[in-house]
Tab-separated table of C-alpha atoms and ligand atoms in Angstrom:
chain	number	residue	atom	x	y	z
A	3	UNK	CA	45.716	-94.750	-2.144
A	4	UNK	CA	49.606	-94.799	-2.291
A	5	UNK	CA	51.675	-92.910	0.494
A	6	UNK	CA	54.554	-90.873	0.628
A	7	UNK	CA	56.484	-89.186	3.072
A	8	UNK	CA	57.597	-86.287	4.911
A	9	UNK	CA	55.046	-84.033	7.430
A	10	UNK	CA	55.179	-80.431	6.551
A	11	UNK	CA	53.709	-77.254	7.915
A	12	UNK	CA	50.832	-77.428	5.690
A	13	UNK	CA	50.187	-80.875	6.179
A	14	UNK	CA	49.931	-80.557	9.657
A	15	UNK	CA	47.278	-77.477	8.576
A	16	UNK	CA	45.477	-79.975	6.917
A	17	UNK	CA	45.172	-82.929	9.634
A	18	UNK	CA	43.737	-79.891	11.782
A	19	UNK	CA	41.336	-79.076	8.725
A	20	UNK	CA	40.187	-81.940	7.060
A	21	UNK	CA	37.284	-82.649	9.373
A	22	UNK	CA	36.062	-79.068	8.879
A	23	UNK	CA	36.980	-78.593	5.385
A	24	UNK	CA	33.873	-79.401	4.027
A	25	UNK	CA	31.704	-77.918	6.453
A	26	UNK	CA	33.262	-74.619	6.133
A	27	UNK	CA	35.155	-74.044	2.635
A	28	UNK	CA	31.905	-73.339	0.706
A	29	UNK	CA	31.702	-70.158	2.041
A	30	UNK	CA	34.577	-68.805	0.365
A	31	UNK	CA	35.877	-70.773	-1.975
A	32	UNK	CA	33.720	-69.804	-5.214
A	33	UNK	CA	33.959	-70.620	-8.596
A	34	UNK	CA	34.685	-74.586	-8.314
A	35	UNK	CA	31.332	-75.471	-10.266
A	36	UNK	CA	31.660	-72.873	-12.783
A	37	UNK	CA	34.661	-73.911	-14.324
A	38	UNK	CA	33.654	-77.254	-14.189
A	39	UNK	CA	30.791	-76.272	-16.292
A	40	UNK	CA	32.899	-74.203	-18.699
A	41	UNK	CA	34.971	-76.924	-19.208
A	42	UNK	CA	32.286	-79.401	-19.729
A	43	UNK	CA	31.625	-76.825	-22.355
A	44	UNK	CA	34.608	-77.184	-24.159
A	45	UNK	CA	35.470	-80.863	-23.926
A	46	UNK	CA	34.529	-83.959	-23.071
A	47	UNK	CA	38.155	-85.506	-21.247
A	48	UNK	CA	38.532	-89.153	-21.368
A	49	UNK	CA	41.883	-88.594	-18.685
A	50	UNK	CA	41.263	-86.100	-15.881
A	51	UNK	CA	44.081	-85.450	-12.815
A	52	UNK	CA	43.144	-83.150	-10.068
A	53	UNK	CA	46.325	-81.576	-8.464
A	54	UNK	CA	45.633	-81.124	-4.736
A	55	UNK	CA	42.040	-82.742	-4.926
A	56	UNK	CA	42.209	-82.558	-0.965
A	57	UNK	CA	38.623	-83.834	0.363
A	58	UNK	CA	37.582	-84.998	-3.358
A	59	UNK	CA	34.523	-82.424	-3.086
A	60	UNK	CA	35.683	-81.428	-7.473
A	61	UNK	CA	36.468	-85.797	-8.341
A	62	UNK	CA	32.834	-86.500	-6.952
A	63	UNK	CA	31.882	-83.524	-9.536
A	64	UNK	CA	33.951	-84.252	-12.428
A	65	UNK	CA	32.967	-88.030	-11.653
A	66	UNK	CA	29.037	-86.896	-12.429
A	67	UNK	CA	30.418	-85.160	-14.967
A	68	UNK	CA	32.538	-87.404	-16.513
A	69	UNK	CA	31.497	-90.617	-15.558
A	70	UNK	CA	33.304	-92.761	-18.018
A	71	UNK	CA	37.211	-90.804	-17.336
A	72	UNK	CA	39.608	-92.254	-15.337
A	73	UNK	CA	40.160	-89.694	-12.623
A	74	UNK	CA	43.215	-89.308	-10.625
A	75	UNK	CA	43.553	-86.983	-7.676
A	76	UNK	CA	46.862	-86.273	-6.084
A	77	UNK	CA	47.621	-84.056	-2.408
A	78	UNK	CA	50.508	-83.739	-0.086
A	79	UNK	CA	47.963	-84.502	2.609
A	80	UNK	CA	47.161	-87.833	4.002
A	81	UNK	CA	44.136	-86.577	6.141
A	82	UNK	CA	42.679	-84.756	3.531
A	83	UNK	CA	42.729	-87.975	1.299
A	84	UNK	CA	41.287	-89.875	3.442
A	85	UNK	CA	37.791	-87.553	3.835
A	86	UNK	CA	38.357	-88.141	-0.400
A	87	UNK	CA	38.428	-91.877	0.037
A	88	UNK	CA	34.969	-92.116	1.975
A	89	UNK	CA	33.695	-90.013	-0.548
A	90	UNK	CA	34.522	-90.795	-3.767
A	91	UNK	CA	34.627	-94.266	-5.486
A	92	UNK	CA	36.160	-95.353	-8.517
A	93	UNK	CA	38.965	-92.504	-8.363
A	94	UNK	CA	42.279	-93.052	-7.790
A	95	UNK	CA	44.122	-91.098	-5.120
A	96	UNK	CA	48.044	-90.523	-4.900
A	97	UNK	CA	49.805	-88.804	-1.831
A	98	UNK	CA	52.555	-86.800	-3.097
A	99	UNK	CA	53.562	-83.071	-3.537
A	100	UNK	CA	53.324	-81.824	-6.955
A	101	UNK	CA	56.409	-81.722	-8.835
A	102	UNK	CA	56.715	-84.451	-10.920
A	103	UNK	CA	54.200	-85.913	-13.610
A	104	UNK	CA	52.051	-88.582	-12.635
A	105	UNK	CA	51.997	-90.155	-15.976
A	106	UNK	CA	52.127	-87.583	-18.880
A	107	UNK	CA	49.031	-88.486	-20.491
A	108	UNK	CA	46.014	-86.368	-18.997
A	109	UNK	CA	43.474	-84.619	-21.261
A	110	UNK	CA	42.640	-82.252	-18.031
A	111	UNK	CA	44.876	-81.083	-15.787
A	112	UNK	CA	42.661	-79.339	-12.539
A	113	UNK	CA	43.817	-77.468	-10.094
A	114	UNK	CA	41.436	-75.768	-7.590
A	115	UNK	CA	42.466	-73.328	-4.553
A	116	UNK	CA	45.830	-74.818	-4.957
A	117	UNK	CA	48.583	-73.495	-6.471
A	118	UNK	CA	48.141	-70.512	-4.125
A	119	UNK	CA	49.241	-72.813	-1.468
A	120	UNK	CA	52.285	-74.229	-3.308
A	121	UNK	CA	54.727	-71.595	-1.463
A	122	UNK	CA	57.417	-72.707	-2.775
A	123	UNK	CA	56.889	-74.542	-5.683
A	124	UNK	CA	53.424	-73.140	-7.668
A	125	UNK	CA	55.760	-72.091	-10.730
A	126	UNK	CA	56.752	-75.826	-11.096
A	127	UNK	CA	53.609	-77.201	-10.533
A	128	UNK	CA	52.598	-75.525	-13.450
A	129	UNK	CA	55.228	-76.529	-15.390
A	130	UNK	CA	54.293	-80.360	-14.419
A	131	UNK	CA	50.862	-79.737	-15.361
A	132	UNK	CA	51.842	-78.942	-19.025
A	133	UNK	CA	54.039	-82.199	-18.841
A	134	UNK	CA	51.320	-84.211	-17.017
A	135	UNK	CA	48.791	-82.882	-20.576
A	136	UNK	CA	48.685	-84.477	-23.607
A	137	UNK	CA	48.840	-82.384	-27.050
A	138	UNK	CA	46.042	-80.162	-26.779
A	139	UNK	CA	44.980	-81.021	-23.249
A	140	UNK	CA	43.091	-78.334	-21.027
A	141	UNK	CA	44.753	-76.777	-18.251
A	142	UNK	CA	41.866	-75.611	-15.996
A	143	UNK	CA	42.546	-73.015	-12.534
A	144	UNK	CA	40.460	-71.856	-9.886
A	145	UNK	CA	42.107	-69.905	-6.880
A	146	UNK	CA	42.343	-66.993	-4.862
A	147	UNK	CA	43.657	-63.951	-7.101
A	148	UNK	CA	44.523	-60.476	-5.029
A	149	UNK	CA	43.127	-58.491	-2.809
A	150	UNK	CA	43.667	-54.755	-2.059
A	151	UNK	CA	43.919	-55.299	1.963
A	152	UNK	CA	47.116	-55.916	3.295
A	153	UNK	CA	45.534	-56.956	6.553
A	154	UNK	CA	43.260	-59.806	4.741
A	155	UNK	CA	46.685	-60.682	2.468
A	156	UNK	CA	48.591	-60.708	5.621
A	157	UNK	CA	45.716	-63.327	7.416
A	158	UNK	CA	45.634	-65.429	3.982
A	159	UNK	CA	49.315	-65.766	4.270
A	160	UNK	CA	49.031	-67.321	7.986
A	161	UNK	CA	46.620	-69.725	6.246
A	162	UNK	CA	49.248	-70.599	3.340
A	163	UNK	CA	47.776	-68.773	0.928
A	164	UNK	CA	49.532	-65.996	-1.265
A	165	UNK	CA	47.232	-63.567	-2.790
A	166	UNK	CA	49.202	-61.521	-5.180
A	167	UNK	CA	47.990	-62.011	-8.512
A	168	UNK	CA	50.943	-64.596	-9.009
A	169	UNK	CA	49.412	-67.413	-11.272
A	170	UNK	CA	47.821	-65.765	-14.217
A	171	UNK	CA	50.881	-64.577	-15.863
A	172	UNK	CA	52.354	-67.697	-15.749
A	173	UNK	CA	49.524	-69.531	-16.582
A	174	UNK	CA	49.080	-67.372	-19.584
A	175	UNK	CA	52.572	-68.077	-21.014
A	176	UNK	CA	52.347	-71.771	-20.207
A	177	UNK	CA	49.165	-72.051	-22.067
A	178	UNK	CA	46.510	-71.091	-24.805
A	179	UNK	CA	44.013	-68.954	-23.362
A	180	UNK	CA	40.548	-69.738	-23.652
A	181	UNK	CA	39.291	-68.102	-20.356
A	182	UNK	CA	40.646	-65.491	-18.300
A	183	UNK	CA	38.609	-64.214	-15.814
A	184	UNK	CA	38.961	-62.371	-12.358
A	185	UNK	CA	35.224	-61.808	-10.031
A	186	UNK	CA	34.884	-59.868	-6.918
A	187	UNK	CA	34.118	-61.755	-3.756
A	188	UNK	CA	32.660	-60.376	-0.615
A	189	UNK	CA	32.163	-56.718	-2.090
A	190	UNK	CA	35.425	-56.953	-3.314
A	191	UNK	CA	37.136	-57.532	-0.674
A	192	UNK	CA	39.553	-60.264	-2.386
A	193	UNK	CA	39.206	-61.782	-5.971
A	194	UNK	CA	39.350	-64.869	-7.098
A	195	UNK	CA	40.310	-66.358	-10.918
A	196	UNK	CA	39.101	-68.650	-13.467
A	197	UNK	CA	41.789	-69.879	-16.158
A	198	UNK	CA	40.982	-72.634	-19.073
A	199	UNK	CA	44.019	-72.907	-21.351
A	200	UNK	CA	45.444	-75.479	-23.827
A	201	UNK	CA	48.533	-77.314	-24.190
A	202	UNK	CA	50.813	-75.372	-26.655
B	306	SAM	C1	42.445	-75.436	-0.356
B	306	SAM	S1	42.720	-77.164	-0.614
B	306	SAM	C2	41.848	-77.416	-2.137
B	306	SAM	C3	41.188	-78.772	-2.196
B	306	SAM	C4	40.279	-78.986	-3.409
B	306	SAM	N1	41.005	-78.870	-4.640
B	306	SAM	C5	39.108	-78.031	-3.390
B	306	SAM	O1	38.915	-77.278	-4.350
B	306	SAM	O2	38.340	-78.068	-2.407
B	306	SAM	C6	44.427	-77.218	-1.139
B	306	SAM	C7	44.974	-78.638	-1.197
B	306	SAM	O3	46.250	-78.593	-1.853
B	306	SAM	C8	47.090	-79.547	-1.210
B	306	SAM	N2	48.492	-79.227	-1.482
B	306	SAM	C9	49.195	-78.167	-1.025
B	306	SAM	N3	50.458	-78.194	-1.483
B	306	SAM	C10	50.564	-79.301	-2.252
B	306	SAM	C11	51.614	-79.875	-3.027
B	306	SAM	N4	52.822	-79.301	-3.088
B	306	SAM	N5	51.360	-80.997	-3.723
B	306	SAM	C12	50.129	-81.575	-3.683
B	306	SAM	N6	49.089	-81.078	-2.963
B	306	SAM	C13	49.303	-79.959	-2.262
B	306	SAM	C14	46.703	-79.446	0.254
B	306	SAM	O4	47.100	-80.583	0.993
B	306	SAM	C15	45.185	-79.271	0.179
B	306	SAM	O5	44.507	-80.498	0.257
């Protein structure tokens, strides 16, 4: 694993999390194997870079899934990458925020319950992604979507997470669409999205 600097609010958040993460994120953060599966559906990616793989639960996945890539996982936050370490071998893990490639030549670019948390900065991440991808390389999103309570959107936001719908868009002018999808979690109380899309 090679370090970076500075400490940050949310990587503070994280050196209080990452001994819980595992335990408790589960609960609420759906989708992860679905779009794995989808995109094990579509292609078979020889490069794979997960952008803020925190505790490596997706690399262990996409490792089984994939188990002749070269996998690369990349966070902002030390303690999460070490839970990732202990977990996963054969990956390799970077410390640094997102916002410039790693090396240009991915075939998957994954980003998992992420980008909601890049406040600032989720609108460049996805413009590294598409420079991190290959011609025709996938783009591939799980995260929170929206929610119609402002209390919940209010309690997200102490967390780090903005809930407003704010990726999709983008995404979908960034990239090819192949999936698009929003789903209803807890009744409905917040959604979450799916997004597969291809290098233009
Ligand atoms: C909710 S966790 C998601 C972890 C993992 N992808 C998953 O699905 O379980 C969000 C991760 O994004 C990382 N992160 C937040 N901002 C970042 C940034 N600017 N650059 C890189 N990683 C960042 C956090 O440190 C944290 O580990």
């Amino acid at each position: 694993m090679t370090t970076a600097e500075p400490q940050t609010a949310l990587q503070g958040y994280y050196a209080m999390h990452a001994k819980i993460y595992d335990a408790t994120r589960w609960s609420f953060l759906f989708g992860r194997e679905h779009i794995l599966q989808r995109i094990a559906g579509i292609a078979n990616p020889k490069r794979i870079l997960e952008v803020g793989c925190g505790t490596g639960r997706n690399l262990l996945s996409l490792r089984r899934l994939f188990p002749l890539a070269e996998i690369t996982g990349v966070d902002l936050s030390s303690d999460m990458l070490q839970v990732a370490q202990q977990k996963v071998r054969n990956v390799t893990l970077v410390q640094q925020s997102y916002d410039t490639p790693v090396s240009g030549d991915f075939d998957l670019v994954l980003c998992s319950y992420a980008l909601t948390m890049f406040n600032p900065g989720w609108e460049k991440a996805i413009q590294t992604a598409a420079q991190d991808l290959r011609p025709q390389g996938l783009m591939g999103v799980v995260d929170f979507s929206h929610t119609q309570s402002a209390t919940f959107r209010r309690w997200m936001g102490v967390n780090h997470v903005r809930m407003e719908g704010q990726l999709w868009p983008q995404l979908r002018t960034e990239f090819a669409t192949l999936v698009d999808i929003r789903r209803p979690a807890y009744a409905g109380l917040w959604h979450y999205g799916m997004f597969i899309g291809q290098k233009k």
